[in-house]
Short mmCIF file of the C-alpha atoms (twelve columns), coordinates in Angstrom:
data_MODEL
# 
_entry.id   MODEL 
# 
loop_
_atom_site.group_PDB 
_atom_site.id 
_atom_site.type_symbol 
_atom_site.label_atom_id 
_atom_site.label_alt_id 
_atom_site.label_comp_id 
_atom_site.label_asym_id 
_atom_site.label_seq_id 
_atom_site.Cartn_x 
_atom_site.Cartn_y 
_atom_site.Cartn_z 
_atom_site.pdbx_PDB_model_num 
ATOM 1   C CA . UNK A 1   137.054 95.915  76.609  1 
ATOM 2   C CA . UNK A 2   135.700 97.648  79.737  1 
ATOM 3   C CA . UNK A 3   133.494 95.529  81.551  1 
ATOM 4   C CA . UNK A 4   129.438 96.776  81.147  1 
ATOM 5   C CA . UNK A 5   129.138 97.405  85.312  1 
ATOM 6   C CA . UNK A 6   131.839 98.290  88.120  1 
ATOM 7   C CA . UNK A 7   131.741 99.439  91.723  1 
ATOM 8   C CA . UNK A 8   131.707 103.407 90.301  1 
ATOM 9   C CA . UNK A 9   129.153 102.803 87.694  1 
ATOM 10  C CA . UNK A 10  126.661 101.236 89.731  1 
ATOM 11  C CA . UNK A 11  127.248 103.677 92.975  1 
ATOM 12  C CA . UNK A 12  126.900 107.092 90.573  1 
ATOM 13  C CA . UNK A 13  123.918 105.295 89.070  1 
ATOM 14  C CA . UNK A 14  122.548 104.842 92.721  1 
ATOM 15  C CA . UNK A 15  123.747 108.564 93.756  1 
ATOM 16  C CA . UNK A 16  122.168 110.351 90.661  1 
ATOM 17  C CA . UNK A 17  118.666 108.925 91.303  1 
ATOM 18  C CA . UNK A 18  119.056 109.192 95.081  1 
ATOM 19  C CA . UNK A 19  119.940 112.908 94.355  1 
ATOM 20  C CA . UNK A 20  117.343 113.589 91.324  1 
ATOM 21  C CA . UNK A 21  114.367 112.551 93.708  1 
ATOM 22  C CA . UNK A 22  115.549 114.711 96.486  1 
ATOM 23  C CA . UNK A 23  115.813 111.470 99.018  1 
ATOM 24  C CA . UNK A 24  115.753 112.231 102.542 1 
ATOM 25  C CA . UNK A 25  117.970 109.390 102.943 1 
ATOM 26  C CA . UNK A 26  120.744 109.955 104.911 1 
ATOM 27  C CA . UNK A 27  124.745 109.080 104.938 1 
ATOM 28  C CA . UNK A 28  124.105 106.950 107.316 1 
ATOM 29  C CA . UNK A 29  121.450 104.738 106.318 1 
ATOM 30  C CA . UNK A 30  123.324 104.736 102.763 1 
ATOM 31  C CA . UNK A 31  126.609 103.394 104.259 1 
ATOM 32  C CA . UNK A 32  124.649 100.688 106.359 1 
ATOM 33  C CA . UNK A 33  122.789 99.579  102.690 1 
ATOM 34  C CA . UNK A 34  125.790 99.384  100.281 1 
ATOM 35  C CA . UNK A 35  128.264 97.561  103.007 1 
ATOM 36  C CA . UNK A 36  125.835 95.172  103.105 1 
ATOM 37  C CA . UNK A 37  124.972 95.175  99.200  1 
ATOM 38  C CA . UNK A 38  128.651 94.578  98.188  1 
ATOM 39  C CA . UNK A 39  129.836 93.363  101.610 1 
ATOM 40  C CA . UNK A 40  132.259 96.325  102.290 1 
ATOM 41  C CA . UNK A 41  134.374 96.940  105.706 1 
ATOM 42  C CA . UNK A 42  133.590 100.440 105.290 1 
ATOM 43  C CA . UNK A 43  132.150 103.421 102.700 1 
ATOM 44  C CA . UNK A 44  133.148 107.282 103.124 1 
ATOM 45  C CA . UNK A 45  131.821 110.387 101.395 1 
ATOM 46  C CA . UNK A 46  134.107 113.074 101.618 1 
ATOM 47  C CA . UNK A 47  133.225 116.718 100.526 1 
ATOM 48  C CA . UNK A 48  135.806 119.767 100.420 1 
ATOM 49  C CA . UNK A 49  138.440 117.679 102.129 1 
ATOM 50  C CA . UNK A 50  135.586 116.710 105.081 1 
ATOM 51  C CA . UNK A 51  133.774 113.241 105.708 1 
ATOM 52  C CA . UNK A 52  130.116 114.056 105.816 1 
ATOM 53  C CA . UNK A 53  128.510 113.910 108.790 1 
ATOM 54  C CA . UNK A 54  125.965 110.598 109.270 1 
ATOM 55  C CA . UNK A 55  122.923 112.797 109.235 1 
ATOM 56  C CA . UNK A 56  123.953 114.667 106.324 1 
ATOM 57  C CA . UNK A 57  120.955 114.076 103.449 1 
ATOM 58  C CA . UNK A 58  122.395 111.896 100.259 1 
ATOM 59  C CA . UNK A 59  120.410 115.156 98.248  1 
ATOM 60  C CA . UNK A 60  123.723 117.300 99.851  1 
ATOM 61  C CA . UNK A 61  126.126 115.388 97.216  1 
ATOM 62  C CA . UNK A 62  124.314 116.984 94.688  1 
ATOM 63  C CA . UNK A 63  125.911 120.292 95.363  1 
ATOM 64  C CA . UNK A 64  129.470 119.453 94.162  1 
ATOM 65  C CA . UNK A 65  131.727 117.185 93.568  1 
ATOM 66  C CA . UNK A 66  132.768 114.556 96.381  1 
ATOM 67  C CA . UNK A 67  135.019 111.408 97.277  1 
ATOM 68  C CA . UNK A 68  133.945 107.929 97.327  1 
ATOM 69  C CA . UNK A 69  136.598 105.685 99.665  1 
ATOM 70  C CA . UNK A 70  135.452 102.254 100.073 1 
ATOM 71  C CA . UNK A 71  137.361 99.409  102.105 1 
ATOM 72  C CA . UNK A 72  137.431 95.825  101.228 1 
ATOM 73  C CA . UNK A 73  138.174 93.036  103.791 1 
ATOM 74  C CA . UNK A 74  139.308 89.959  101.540 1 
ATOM 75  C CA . UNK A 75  140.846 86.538  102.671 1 
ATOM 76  C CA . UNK A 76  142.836 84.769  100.313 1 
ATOM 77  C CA . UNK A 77  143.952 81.797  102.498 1 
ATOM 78  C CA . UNK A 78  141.252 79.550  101.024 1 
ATOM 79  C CA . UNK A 79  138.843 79.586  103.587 1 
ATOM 80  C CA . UNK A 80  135.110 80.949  103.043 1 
ATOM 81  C CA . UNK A 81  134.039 84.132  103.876 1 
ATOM 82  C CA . UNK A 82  130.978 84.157  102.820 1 
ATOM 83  C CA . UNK A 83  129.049 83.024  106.357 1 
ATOM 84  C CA . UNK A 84  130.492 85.667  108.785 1 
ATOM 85  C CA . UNK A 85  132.825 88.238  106.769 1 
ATOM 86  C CA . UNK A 86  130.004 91.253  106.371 1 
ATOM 87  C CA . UNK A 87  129.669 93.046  110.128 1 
ATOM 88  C CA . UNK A 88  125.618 93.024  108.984 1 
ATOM 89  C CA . UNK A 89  125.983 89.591  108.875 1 
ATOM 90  C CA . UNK A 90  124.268 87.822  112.652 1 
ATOM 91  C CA . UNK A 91  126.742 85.438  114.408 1 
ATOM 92  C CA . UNK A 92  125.987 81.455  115.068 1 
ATOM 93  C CA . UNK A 93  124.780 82.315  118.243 1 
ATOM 94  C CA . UNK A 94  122.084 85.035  117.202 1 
ATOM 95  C CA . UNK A 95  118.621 85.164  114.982 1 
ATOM 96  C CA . UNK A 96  119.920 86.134  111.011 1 
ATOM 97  C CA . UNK A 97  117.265 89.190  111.548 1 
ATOM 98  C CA . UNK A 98  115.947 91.168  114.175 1 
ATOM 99  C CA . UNK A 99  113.037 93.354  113.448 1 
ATOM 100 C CA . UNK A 100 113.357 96.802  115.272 1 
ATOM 101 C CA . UNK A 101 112.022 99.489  115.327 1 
ATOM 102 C CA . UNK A 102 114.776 101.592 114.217 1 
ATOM 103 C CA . UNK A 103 116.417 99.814  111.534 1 
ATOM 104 C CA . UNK A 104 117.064 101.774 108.674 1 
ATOM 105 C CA . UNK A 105 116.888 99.090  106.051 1 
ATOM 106 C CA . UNK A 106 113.022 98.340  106.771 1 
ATOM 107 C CA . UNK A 107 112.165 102.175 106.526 1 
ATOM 108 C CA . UNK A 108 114.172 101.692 103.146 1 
ATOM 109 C CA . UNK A 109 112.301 98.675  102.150 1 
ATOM 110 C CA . UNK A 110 109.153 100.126 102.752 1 
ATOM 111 C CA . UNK A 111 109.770 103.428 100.751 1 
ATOM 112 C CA . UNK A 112 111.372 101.607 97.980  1 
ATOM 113 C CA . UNK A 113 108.630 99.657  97.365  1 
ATOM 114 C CA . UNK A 114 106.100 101.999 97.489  1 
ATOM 115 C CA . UNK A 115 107.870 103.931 94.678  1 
ATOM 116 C CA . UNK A 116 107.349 99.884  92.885  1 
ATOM 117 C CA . UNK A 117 103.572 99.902  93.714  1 
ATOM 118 C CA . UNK A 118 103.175 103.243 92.285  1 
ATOM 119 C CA . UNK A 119 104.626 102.147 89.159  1 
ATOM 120 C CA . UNK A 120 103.638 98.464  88.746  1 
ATOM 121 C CA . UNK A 121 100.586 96.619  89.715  1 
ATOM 122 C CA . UNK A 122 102.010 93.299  90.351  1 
ATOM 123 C CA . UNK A 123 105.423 92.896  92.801  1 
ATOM 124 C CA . UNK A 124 106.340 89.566  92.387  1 
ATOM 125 C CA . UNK A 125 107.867 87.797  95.565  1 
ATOM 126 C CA . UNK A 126 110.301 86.240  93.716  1 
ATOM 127 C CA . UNK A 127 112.180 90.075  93.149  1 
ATOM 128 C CA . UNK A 128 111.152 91.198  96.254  1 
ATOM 129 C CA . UNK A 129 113.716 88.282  97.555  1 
ATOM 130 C CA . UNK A 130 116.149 88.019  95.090  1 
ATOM 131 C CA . UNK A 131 116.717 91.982  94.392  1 
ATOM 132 C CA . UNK A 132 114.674 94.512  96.232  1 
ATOM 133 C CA . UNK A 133 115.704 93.246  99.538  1 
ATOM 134 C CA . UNK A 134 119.410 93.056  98.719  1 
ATOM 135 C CA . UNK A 135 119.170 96.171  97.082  1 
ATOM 136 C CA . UNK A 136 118.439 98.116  100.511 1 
ATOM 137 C CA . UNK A 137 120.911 96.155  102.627 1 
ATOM 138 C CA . UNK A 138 119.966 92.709  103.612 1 
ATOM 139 C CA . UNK A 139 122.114 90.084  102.895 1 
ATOM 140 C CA . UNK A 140 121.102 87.779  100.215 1 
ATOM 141 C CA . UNK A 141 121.085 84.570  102.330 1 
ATOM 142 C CA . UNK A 142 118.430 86.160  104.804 1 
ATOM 143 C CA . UNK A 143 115.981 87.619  102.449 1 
ATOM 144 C CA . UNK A 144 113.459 84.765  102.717 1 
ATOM 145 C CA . UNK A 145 113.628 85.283  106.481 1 
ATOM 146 C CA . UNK A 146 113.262 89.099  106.468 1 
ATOM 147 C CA . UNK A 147 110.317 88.586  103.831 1 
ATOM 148 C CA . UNK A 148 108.556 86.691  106.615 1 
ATOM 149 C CA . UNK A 149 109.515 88.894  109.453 1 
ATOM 150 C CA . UNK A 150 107.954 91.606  107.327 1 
ATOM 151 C CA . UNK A 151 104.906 89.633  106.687 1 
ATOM 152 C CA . UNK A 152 104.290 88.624  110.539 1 
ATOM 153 C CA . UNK A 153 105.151 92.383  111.742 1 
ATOM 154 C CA . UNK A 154 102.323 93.607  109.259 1 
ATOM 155 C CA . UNK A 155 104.308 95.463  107.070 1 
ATOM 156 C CA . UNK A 156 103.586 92.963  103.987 1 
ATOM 157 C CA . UNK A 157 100.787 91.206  103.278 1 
ATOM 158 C CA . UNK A 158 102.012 88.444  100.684 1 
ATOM 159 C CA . UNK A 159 99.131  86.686  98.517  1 
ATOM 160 C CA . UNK A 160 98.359  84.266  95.894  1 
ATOM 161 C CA . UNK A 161 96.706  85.421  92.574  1 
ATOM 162 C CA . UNK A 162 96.069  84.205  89.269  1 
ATOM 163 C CA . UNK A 163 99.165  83.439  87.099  1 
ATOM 164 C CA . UNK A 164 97.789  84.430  83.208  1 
ATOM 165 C CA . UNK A 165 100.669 82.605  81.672  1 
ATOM 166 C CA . UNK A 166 100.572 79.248  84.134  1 
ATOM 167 C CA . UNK A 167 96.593  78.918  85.742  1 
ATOM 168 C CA . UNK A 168 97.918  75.682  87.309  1 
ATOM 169 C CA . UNK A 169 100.534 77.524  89.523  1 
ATOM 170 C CA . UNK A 170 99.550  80.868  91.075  1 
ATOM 171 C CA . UNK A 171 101.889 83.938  91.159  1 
ATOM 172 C CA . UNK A 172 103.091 84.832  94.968  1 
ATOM 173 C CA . UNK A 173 102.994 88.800  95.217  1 
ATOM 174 C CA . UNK A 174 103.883 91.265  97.958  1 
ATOM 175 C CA . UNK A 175 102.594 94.573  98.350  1 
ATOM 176 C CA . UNK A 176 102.437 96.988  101.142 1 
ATOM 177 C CA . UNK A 177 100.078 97.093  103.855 1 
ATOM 178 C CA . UNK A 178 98.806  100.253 104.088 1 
ATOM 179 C CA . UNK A 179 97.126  100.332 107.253 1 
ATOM 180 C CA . UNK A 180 100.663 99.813  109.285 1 
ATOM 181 C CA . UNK A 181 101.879 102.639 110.539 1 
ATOM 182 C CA . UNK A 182 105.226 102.716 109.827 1 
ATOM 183 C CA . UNK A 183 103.699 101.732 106.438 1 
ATOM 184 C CA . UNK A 184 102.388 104.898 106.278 1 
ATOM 185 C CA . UNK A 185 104.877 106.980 107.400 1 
ATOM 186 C CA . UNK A 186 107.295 105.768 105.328 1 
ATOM 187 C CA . UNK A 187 105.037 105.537 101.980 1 
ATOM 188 C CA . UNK A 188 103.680 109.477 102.620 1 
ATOM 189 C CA . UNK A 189 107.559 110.370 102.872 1 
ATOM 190 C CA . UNK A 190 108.118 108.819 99.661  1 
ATOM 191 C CA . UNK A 191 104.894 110.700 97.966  1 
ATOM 192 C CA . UNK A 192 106.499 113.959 99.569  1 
ATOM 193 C CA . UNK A 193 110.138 113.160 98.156  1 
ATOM 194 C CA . UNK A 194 108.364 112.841 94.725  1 
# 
């Protein structure tokens, strides 16, 4: 019995729609999100016996066929790994996020879920934090943190509203704020990549 999802399955699944809606994501910014969605050492893409170049557009894989290498750091000895072993991961001694300017994963965030908005009316906070986050590249244990980072940069705005289903406990959503900037960079790039 083959099990339902594996490392390949999910990365063509990610590469197909990456490459059927013409992203202008880059090698780069892909490598930075799925280390730090599966907690790899390392990702390649290789293409006619070549590594592709960082700035290379994910659309490019869609020309032909390519390799795939990934590297996996594991320690067996017993001890945890899970509070230090990803290189996206912030030491003891620094913040768990640091909003920047250029950080690749925000610009991801941002585009991802205006492709949501466009498609939903509601974005609860609870998959914002639990998936969407993860999804582009921020490690699980820091999502709450990033959320608010998001939220006090402007990026977010996060709200109560009525819960049909529960009136005594209202639903927390998210949704862009389009009046940011970078909001609207990175939202009109998504409406262009359409």
């Amino acid at each position: 019995m083959q099990p339902l999802h594996t490392y390949r399955s999910h990365l063509e699944a990610i590469l197909r729609r990456l490459g059927q809606n013409r992203d202008r994501t880059t090698v780069r910014e892909l490598v930075t999100t799925l280390c730090a969605s599966y907690d790899l050492g390392d990702i390649q893409f290789v293409m006619n016996g070549q590594p592709l170049a960082p700035e290379t557009s994910v659309a490019a894989l869609a020309d032909g066929p390519f390799e795939v290498s990934l590297r996996l750091t594991c320690d067996l000895s017993g001890a945890s790994t899970a509070a230090g072993s990803s290189r996206f991961r912030a030491s003891e001694d620094e913040p768990a996020f640091q909003f920047t300017e250029d950080d690749p994963r925000v610009d991801a965030f941002i585009r991802e879920l205006a492709r949501l908005e466009d498609r939903n009316e509601f974005m609860w906070a609870g998959y914002i934090v639990r998936d969407l986050l993860p999804r582009v590249g921020f490690p699980a244990e820091q999502t709450k943190i990033v959320l608010d980072h998001l939220r006090e940069a402007g990026i977010v705005l996060v709200e109560k509203v009525p819960n049909p289903k529960n009136p005594t406990f209202p639903a927390t959503g998210v949704r862009l704020n389009n009046e940011n900037e970078r909001v609207q960079a990175n939202a009109t790039a998504n409406v262009h990549q359409s």
